Tab-separated table of C-alpha atoms in Angstrom:
chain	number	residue	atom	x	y	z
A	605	UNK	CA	82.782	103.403	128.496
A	606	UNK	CA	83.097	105.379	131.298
A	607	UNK	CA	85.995	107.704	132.322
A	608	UNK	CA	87.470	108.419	135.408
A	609	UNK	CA	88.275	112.308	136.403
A	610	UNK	CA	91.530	112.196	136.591
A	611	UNK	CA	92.934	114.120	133.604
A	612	UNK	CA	89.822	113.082	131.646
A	613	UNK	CA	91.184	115.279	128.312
A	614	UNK	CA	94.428	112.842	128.767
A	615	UNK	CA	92.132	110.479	128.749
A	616	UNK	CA	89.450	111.080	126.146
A	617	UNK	CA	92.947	111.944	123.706
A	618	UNK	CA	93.755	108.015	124.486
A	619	UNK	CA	90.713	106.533	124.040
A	620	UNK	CA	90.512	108.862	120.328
A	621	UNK	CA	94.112	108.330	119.650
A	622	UNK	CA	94.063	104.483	119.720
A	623	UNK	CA	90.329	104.749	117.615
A	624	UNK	CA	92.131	106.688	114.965
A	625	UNK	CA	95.436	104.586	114.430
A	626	UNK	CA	92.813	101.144	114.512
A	627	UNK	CA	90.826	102.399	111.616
A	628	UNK	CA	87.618	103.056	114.256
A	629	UNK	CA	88.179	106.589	113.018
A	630	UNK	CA	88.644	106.667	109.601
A	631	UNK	CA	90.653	109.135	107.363
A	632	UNK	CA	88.623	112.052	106.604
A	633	UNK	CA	85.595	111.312	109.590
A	634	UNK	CA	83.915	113.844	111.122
A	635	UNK	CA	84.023	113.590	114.883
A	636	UNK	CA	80.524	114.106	116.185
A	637	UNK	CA	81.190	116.296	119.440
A	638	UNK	CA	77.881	115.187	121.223
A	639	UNK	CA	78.235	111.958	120.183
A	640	UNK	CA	81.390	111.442	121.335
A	641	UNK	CA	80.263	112.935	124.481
A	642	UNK	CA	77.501	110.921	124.791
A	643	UNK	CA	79.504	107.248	123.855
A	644	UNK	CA	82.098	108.508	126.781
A	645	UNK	CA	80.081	109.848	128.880
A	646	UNK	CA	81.736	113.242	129.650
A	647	UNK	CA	81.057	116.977	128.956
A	648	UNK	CA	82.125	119.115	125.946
A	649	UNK	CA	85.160	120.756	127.623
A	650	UNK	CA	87.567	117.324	128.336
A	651	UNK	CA	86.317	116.281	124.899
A	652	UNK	CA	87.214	120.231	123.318
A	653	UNK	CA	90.458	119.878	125.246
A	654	UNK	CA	91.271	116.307	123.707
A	655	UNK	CA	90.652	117.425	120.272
A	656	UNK	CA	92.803	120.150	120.690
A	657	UNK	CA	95.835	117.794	121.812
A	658	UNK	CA	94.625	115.608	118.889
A	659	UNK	CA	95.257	118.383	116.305
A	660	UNK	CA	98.394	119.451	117.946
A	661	UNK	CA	99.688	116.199	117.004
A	662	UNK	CA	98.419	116.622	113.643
A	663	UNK	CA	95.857	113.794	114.150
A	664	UNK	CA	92.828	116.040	112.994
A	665	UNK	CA	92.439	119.258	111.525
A	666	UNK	CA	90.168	121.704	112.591
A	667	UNK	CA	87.975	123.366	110.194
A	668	UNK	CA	86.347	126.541	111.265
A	669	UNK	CA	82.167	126.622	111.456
A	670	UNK	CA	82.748	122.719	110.456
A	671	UNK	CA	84.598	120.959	113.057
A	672	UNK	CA	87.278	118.492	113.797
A	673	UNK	CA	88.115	115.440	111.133
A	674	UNK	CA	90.788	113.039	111.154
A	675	UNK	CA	93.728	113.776	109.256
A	676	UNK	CA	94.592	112.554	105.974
A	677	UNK	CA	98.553	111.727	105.014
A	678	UNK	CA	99.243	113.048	101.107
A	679	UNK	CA	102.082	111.506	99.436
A	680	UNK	CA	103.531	114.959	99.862
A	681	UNK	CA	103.482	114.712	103.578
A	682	UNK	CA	105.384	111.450	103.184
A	683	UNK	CA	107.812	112.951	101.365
A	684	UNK	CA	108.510	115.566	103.669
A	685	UNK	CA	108.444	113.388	106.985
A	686	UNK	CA	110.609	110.952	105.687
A	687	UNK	CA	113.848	112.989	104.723
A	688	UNK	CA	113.192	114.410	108.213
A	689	UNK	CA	112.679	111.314	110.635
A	690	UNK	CA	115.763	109.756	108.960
A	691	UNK	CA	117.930	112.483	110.511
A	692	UNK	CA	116.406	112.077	112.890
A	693	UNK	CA	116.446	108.363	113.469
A	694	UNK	CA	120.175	108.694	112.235
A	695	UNK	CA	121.451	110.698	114.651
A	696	UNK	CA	119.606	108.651	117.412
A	697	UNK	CA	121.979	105.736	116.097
A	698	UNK	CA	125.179	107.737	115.855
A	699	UNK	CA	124.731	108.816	119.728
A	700	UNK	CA	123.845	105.137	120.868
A	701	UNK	CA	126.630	103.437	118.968
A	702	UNK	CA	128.621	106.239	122.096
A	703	UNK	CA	126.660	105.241	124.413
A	704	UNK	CA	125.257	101.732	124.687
A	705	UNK	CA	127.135	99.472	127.216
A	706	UNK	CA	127.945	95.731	126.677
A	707	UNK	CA	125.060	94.529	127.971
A	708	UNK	CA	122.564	96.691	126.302
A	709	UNK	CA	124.083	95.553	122.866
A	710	UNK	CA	123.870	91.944	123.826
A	711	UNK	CA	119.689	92.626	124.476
A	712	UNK	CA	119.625	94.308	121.108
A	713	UNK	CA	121.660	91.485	119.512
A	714	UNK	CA	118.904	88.781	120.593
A	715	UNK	CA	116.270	91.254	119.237
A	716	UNK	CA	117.949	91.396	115.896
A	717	UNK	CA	118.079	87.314	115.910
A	718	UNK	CA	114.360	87.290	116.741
A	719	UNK	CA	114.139	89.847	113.286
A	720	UNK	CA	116.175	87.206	111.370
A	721	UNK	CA	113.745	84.637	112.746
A	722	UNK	CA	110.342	86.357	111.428
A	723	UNK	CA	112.216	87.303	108.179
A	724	UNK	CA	112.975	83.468	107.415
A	725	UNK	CA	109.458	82.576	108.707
A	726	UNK	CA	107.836	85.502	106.470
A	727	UNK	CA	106.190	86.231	109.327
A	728	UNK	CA	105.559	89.823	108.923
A	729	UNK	CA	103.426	90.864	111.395
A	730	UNK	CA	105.764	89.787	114.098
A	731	UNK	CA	108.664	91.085	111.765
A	732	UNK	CA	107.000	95.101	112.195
A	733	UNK	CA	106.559	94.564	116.341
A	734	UNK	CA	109.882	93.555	116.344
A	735	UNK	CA	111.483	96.009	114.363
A	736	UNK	CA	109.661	98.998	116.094
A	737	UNK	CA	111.215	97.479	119.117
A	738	UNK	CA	114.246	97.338	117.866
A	739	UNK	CA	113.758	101.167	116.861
A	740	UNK	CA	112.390	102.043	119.965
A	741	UNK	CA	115.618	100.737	121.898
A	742	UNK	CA	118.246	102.476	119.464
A	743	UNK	CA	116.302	105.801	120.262
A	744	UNK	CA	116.410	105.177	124.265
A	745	UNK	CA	120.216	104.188	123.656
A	746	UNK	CA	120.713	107.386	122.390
A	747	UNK	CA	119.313	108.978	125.409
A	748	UNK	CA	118.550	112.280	124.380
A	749	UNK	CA	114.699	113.450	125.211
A	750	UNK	CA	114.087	116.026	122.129
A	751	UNK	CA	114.979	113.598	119.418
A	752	UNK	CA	112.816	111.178	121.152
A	753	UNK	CA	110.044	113.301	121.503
A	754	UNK	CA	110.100	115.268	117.819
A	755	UNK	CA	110.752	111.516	116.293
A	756	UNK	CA	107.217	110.129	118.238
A	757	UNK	CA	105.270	112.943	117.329
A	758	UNK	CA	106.628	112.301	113.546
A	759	UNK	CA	105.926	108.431	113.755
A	760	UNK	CA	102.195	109.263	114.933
A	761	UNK	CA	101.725	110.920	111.331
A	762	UNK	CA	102.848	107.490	109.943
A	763	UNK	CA	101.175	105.302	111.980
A	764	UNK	CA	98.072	107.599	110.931
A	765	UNK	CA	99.076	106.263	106.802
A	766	UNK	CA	98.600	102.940	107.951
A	767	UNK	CA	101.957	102.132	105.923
A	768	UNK	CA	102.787	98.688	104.354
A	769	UNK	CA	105.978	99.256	103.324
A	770	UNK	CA	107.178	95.646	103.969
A	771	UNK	CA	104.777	94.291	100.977
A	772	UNK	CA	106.690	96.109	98.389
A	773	UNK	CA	108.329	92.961	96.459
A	774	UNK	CA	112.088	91.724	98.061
A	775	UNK	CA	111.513	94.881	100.892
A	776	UNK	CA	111.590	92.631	103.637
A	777	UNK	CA	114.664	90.983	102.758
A	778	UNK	CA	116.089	94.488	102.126
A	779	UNK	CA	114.758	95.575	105.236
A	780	UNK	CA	116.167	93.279	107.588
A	781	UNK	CA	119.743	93.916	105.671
A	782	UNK	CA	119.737	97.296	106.470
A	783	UNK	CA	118.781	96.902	110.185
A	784	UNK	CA	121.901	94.036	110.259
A	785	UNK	CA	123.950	96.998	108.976
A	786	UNK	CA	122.965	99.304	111.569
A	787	UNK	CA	123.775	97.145	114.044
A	788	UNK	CA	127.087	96.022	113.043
A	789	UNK	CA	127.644	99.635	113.029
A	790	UNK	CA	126.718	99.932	116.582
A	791	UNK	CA	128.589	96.904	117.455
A	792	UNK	CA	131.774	98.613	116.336
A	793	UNK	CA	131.215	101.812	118.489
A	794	UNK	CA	131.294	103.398	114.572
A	795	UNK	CA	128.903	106.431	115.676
A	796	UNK	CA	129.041	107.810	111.930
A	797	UNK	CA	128.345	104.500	110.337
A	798	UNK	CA	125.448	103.619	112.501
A	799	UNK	CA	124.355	107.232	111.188
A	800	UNK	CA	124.597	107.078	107.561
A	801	UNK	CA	122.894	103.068	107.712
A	802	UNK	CA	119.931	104.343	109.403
A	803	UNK	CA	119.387	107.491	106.853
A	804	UNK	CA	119.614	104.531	104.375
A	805	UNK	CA	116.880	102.218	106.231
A	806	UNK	CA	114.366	105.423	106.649
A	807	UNK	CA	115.033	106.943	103.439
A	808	UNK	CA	114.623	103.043	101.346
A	809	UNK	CA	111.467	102.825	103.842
A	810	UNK	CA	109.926	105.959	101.666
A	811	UNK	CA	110.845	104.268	98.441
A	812	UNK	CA	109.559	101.131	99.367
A	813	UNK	CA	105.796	102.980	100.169
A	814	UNK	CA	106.185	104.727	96.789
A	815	UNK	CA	106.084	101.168	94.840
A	816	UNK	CA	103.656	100.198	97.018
A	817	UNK	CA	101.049	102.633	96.211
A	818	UNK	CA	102.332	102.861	92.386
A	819	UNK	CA	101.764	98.855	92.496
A	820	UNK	CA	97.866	99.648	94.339
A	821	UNK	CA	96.611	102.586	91.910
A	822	UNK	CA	98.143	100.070	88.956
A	823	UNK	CA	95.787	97.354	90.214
A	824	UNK	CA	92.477	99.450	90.743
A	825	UNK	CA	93.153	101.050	87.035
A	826	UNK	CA	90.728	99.747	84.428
């Protein structure tokens, strides 16, 4: 693969960001500096300043006289992103249900019918693209660019878990309740409402991932 010039380190962060949340780059790897530079074809400083916007993200640590690895999520990370993404997330929904117009509603009403859709269908694949759409819209509604950007930099961590919170048993059912209850709460322009359902969604979202793993470490126990 070879990279253009233009803000290479942007660059060479994509490329390593996208590796890392496909499972390329697994939890705990070692990145190999000159063989990164080598498979990219670039020099050590793009590739020093990439890692460096990696581990600002909290993508890798850095380990001093050992080098860069990609981060691992604890179950006490978990537990302290969550609480903190769902005020997050919450307030994002109390300031769209003030500010979405008609129209906008209407597009996130045929997005929630699509979620009904892949919830009948069990189709959950399509059921987590549609939902992060869904999430992705309430936080533009709320149009305020600080929540947006802390709330992104927290959902990298997660996407870096790899989370299957949807498997836990009757979650997606659950699931697709509480988004229904969100947006009847931004339907009726009820700012606090659309607040407190959303804490609820995130917050059963962390309980949900706690069964799951309980249910995985049951499984692998002799």
């Amino acid at each position: 693969m070879r990279l253009v010039p233009n803000s290479l380190h942007d660059e060479v962060a994509a490329t390593l960001r996208e590796q890392i949340f496909d499972g390329t780059l697994t939890p705990g790897s070692f990145l190999d500096e000159a063989a990164l530079c080598e498979r990219l074809s670039i020099s050590r400083t793009p590739l020093r300043e990439a890692l460096k916007v990696l581990t600002a993200e909290g993508l890798l640590r850095h380990e001093p006289r050992r080098g860069c690895f990609v981060n691992e999520v604890t179950e006490r990370d978990l537990d302290e992103i969550f609480p903190v993404i769902a005020l997050l997330e919450g307030r994002c929904a109390y300031e769209a249900a003030r500010n979405a117009s008609d129209a906008e509603l209407h597009e996130l009403d045929a997005l929630h019918e699509r979620l009904v859709r892949h919830a009948k269908a069990r189709r959950i694949n399509d059921y987590y693209a549609t939902n992060h759409i869904i999430h992705e819209a309430i936080i533009k509604l709320a149009d305020n660019k600080w929540l947006a950007q802390v709330i992104g930099d927290l959902r990298k961590i997660l996407k870096l878990a790899r989370l299957q919170q949807l498997h836990a048993p009757g979650r997606l059912d659950q699931s697709l309740s509480e988004h229904l209850a969100v947006f009847a709460a931004l339907k009726a322009r009820d700012s606090e409402g659309a607040d407190a359902a959303m804490r609820t969604h995130m917050t059963r979202q962390r309980e949900a991932l706690r069964e799951v793993m309980r249910n995985q470490k049951s499984r692998v126990m002799p």
